[in-house]
GROMACS .gro file of C-alpha atoms in nm:
model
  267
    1UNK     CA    1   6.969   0.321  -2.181
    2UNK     CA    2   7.162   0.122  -1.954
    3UNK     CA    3   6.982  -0.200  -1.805
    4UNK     CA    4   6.805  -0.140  -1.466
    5UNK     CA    5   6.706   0.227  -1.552
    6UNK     CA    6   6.329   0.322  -1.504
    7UNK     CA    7   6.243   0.657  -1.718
    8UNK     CA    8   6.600   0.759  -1.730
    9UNK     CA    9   6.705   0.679  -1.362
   10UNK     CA   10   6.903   0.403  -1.251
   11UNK     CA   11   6.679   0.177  -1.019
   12UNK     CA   12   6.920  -0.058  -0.779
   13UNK     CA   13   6.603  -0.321  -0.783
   14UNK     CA   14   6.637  -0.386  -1.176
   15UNK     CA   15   7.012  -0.352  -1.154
   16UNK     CA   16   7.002  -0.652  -0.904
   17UNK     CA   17   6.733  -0.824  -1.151
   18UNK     CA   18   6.948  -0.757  -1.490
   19UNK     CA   19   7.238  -0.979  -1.230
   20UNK     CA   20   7.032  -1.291  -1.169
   21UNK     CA   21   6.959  -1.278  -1.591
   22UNK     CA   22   7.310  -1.249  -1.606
   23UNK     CA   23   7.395  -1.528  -1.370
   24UNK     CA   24   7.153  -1.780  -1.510
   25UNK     CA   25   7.259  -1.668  -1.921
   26UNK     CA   26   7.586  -1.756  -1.869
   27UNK     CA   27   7.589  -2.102  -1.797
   28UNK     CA   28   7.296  -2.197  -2.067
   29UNK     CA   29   7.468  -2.079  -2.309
   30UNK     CA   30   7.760  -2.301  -2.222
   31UNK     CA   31   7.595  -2.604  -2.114
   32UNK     CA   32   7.651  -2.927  -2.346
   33UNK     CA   33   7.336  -3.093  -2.343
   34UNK     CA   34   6.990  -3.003  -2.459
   35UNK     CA   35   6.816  -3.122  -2.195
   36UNK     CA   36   6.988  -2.906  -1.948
   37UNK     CA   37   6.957  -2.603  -2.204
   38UNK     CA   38   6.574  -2.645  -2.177
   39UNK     CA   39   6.631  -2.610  -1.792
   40UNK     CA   40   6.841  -2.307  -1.850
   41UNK     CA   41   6.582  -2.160  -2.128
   42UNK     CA   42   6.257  -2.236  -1.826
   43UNK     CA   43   6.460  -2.051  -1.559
   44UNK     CA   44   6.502  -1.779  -1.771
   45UNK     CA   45   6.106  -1.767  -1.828
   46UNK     CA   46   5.992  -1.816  -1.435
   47UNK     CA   47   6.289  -1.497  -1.384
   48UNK     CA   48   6.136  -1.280  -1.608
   49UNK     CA   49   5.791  -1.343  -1.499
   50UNK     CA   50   5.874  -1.324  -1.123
   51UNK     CA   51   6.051  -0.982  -1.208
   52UNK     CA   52   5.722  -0.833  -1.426
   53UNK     CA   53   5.479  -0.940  -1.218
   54UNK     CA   54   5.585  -0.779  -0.908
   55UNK     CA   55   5.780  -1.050  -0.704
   56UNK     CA   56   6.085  -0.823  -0.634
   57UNK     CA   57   6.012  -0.605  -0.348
   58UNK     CA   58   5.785  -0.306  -0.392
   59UNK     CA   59   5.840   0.077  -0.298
   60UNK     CA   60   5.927   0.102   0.065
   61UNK     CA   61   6.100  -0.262   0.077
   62UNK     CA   62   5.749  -0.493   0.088
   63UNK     CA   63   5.683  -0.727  -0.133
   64UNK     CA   64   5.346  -0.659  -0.302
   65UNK     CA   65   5.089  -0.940  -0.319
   66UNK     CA   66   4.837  -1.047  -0.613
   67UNK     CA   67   4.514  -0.945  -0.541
   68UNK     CA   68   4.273  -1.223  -0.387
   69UNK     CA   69   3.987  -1.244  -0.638
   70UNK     CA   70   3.650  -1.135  -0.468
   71UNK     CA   71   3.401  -1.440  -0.484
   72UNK     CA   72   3.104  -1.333  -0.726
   73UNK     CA   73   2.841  -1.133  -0.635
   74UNK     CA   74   2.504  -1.309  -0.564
   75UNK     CA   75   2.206  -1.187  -0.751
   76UNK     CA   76   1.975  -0.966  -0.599
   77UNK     CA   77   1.624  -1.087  -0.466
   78UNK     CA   78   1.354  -0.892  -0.570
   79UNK     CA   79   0.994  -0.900  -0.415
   80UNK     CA   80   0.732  -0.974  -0.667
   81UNK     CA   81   0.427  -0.804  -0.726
   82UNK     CA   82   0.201  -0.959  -0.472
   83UNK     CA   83   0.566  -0.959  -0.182
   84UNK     CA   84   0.608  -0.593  -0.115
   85UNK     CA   85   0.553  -0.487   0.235
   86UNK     CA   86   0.237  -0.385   0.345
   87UNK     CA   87   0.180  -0.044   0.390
   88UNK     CA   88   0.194   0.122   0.739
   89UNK     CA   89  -0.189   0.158   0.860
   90UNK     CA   90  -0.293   0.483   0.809
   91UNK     CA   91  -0.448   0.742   1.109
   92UNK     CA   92  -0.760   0.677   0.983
   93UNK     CA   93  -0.707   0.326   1.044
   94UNK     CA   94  -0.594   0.315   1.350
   95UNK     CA   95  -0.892   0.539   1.500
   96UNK     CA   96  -1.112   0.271   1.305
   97UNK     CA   97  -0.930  -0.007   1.495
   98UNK     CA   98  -0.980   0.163   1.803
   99UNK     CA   99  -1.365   0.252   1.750
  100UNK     CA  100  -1.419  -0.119   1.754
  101UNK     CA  101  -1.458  -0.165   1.386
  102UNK     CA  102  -1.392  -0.481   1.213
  103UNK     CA  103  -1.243  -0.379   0.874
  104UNK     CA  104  -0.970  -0.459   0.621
  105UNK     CA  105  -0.780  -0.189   0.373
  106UNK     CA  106  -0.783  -0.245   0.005
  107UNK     CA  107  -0.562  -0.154  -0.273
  108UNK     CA  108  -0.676   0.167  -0.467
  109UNK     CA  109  -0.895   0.071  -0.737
  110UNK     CA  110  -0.858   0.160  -1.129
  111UNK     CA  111  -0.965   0.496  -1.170
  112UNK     CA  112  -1.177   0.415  -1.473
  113UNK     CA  113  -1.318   0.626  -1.785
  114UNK     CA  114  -1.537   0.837  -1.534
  115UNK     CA  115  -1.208   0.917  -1.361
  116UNK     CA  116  -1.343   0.807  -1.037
  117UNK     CA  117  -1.114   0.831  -0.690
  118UNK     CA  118  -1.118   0.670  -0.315
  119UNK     CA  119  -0.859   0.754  -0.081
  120UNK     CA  120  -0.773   0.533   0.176
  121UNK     CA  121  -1.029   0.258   0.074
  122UNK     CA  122  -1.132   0.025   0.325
  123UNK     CA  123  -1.419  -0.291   0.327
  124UNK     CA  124  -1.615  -0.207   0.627
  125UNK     CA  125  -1.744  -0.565   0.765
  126UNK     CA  126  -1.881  -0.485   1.142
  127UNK     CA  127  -1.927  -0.171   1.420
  128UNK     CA  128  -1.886  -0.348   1.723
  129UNK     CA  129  -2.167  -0.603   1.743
  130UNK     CA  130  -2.348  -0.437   1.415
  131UNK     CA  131  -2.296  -0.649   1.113
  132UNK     CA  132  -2.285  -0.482   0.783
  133UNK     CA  133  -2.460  -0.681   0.515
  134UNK     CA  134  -2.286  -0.701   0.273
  135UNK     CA  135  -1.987  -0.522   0.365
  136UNK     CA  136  -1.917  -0.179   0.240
  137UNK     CA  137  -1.611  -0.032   0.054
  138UNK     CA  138  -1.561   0.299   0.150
  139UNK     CA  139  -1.313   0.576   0.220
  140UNK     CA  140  -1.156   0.529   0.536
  141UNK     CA  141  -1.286   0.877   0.648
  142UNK     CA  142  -1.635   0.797   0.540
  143UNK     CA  143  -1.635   0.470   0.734
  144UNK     CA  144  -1.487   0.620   1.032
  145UNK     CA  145  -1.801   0.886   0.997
  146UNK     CA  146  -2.003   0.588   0.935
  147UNK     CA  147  -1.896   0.400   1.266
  148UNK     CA  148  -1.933   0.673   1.502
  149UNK     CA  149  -2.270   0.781   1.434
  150UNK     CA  150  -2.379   0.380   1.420
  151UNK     CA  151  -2.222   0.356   1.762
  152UNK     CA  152  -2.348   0.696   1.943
  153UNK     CA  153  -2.621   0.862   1.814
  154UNK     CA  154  -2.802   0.564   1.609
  155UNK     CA  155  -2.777   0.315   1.884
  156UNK     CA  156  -2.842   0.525   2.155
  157UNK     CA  157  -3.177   0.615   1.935
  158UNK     CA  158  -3.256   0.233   1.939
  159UNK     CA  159  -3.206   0.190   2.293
  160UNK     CA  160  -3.440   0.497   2.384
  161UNK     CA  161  -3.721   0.383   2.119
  162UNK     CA  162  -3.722  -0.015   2.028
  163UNK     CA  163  -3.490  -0.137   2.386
  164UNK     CA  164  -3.281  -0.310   2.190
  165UNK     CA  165  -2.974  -0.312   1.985
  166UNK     CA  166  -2.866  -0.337   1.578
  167UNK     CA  167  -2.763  -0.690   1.440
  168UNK     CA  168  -2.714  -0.618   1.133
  169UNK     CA  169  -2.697  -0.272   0.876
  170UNK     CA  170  -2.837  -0.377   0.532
  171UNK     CA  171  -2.632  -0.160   0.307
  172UNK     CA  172  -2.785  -0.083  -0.104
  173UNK     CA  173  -2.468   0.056  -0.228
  174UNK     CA  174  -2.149   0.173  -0.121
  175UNK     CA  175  -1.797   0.281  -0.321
  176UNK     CA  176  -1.966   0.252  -0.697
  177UNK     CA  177  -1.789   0.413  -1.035
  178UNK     CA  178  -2.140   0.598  -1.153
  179UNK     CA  179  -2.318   0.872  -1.225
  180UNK     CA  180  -2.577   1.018  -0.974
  181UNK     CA  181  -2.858   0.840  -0.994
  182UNK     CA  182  -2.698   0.592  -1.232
  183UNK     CA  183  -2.796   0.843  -1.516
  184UNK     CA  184  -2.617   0.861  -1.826
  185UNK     CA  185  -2.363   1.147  -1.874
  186UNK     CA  186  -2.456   1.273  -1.514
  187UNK     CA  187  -2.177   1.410  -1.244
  188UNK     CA  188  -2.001   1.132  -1.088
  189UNK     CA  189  -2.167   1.034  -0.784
  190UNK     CA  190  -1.999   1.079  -0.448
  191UNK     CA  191  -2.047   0.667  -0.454
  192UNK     CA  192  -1.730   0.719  -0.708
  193UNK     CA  193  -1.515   0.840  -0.442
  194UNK     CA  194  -1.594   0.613  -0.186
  195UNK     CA  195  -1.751   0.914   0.043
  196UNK     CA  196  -2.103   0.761   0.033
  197UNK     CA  197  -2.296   0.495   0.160
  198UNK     CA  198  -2.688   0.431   0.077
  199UNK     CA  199  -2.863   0.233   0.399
  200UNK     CA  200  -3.197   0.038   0.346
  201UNK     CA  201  -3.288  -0.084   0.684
  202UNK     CA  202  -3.217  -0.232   1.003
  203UNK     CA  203  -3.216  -0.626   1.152
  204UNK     CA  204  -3.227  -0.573   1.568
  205UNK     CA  205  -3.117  -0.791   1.805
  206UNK     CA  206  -3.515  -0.870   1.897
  207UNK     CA  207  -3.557  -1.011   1.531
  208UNK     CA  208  -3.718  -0.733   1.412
  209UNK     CA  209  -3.660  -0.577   1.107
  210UNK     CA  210  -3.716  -0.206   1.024
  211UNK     CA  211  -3.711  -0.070   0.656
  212UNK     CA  212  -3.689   0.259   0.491
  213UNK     CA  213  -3.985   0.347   0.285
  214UNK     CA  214  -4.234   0.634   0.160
  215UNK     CA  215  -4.425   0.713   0.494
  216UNK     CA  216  -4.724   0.966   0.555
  217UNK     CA  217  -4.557   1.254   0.718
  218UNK     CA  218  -4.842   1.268   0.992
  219UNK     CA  219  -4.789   0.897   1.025
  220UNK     CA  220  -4.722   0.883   1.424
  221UNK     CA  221  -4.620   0.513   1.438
  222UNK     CA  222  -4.296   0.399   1.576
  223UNK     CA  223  -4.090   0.307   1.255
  224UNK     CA  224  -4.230   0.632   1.122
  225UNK     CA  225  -4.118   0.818   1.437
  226UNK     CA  226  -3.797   0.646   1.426
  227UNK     CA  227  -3.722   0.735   1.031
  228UNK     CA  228  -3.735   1.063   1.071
  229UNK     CA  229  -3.518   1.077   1.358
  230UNK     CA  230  -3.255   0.886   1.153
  231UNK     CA  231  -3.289   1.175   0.897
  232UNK     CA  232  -3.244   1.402   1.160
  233UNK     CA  233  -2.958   1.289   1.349
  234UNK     CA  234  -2.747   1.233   1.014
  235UNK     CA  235  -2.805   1.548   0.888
  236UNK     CA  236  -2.492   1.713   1.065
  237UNK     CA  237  -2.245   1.380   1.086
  238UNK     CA  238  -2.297   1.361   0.692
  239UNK     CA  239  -2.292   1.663   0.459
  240UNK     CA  240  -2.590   1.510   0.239
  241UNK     CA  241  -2.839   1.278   0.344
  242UNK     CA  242  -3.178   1.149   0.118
  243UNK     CA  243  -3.434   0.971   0.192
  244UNK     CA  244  -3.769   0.914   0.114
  245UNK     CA  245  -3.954   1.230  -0.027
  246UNK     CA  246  -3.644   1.383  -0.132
  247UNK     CA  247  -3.677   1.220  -0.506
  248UNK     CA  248  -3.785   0.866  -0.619
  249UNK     CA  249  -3.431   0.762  -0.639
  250UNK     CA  250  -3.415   0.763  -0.286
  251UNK     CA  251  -3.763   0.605  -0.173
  252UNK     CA  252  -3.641   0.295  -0.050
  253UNK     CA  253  -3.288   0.405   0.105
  254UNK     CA  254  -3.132   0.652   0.346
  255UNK     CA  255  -2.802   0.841   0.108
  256UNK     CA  256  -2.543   0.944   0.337
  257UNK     CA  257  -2.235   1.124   0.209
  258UNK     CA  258  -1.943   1.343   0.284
  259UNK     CA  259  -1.904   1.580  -0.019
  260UNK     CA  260  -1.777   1.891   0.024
  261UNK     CA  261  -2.025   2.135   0.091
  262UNK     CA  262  -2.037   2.474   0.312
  263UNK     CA  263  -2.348   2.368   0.454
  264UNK     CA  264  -2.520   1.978   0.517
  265UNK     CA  265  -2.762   1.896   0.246
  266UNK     CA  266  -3.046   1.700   0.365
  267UNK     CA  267  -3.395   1.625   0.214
   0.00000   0.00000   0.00000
């Protein structure tokens, strides 16, 4: 095949390249010296790379350029565990906000071997003035419950009956991986989904404190009076509520829940 031909066709590029080989051949192989044969023998070489590597002019008459190389990627930055972005507040959350609730959300605790589950959890520190001692962790549904009827129906009973206000909610248990009653092999509590929340008493603004305890029924005087109402007015916001005379796991403490139930469940 005749010199300048690409895949059988005669290219006028190559034919003009096979020249300049020509041109620069013929005088090294006649020159007398060795140092100008080197010279000769390196002209040769820069030709013949010039002509492979694409410095003739491309398709269409431009000549093509070597690529730039790209400067190297930089690594990517990954958050660590404790970096990632918080999560947007929830509904829930927001309505808490807004109820005047002093609160922060929590990550989702380990299930555990009882397989127990809170959605949404949330450590409930204070209602408005009301401070909860100590502060409970609860589903953000059952602290929302818990909020409203503290602010409405459970002030508005200490106003009426004391004329006075709540300092402080002492709270026995809250969000707790257990069995009812803490028995062995029992179904899990509703304290192992974070829907419950057991309340032992009251601090008011006066100083005086009000506890939950065994009472006569026909026992007429005020914190009597006033612990049955409690029982009363929760029975409806929460689907269970126990107290006192219920069973004697519940002497000392008000149980208020939010399991699922057609109807509420109080004793």
């Amino acid at each position: 095949m005749r010199s300048g031909a690409r895949d059988g066709v005669w290219c006028p590029e190559r034919r003009a390249d096979a020249a300049r080989r020509d041109a620069w051949a013929g005088p090294c192989a006649s020159t007398g010296t060795r140092r100008t044969r080197h010279l000769c023998a390196l002209g040769l070489v820069v030709l013949s790379l010039f002509t492979a590597t694409g410095g003739a002019a491309g398709a269409g008459g431009q000549a093509v350029a070597d690529p730039v190389p790209l400067p190297q990627a930089k690594p990517v930055e990954t958050a660590g565990k404790n970096d990632a972005a918080p999560q947007a507040a929830s509904t829930c959350a927001a309505q808490l906000a807004e109820a005047g609730a002093v609160f922060r959300s929590l990550p989702v605790p380990d299930p555990g071997p009882l397989g127990c589950r809170i959605d949404d959890p949330v450590q409930l520190e204070r209602i408005g003035d009301t401070r909860l001692s100590p502060a409970a962790t609860l589903s953000c549904t059952t602290a929302l419950k818990l909020v409203r009827f503290v602010r409405k129906p459970l002030r508005e009973e200490v106003r009426a009956t004391m004329n006075t206000e709540i300092a402080t909610l002492h709270v026995a248990a809250s969000y707790d991986c257990r069995g009812r009653n803490r028995q062995a092999g029992a179904k899990l509590s509703e304290h192992g989904y974070g829907r419950a929340i057991d309340v032992r008493g009251l601090t008011l603004a006066d100083g005086v404190t009000w506890a939950v305890s065994p009472r006569d029924p026909k026992d007429t005087s005020p914190a009597a009076r006033f612990q049955r109402r409690v029982r009363a007015l929760a029975c409806g916001p929460f689907t269970t509520v126990l107290g006192p005379g219920s069973d004697a796991y519940h002497d000392d403490h008000f149980h208020f829940d939010l399991a699922p139930r057609n109807a509420a469940y109080c004793r």
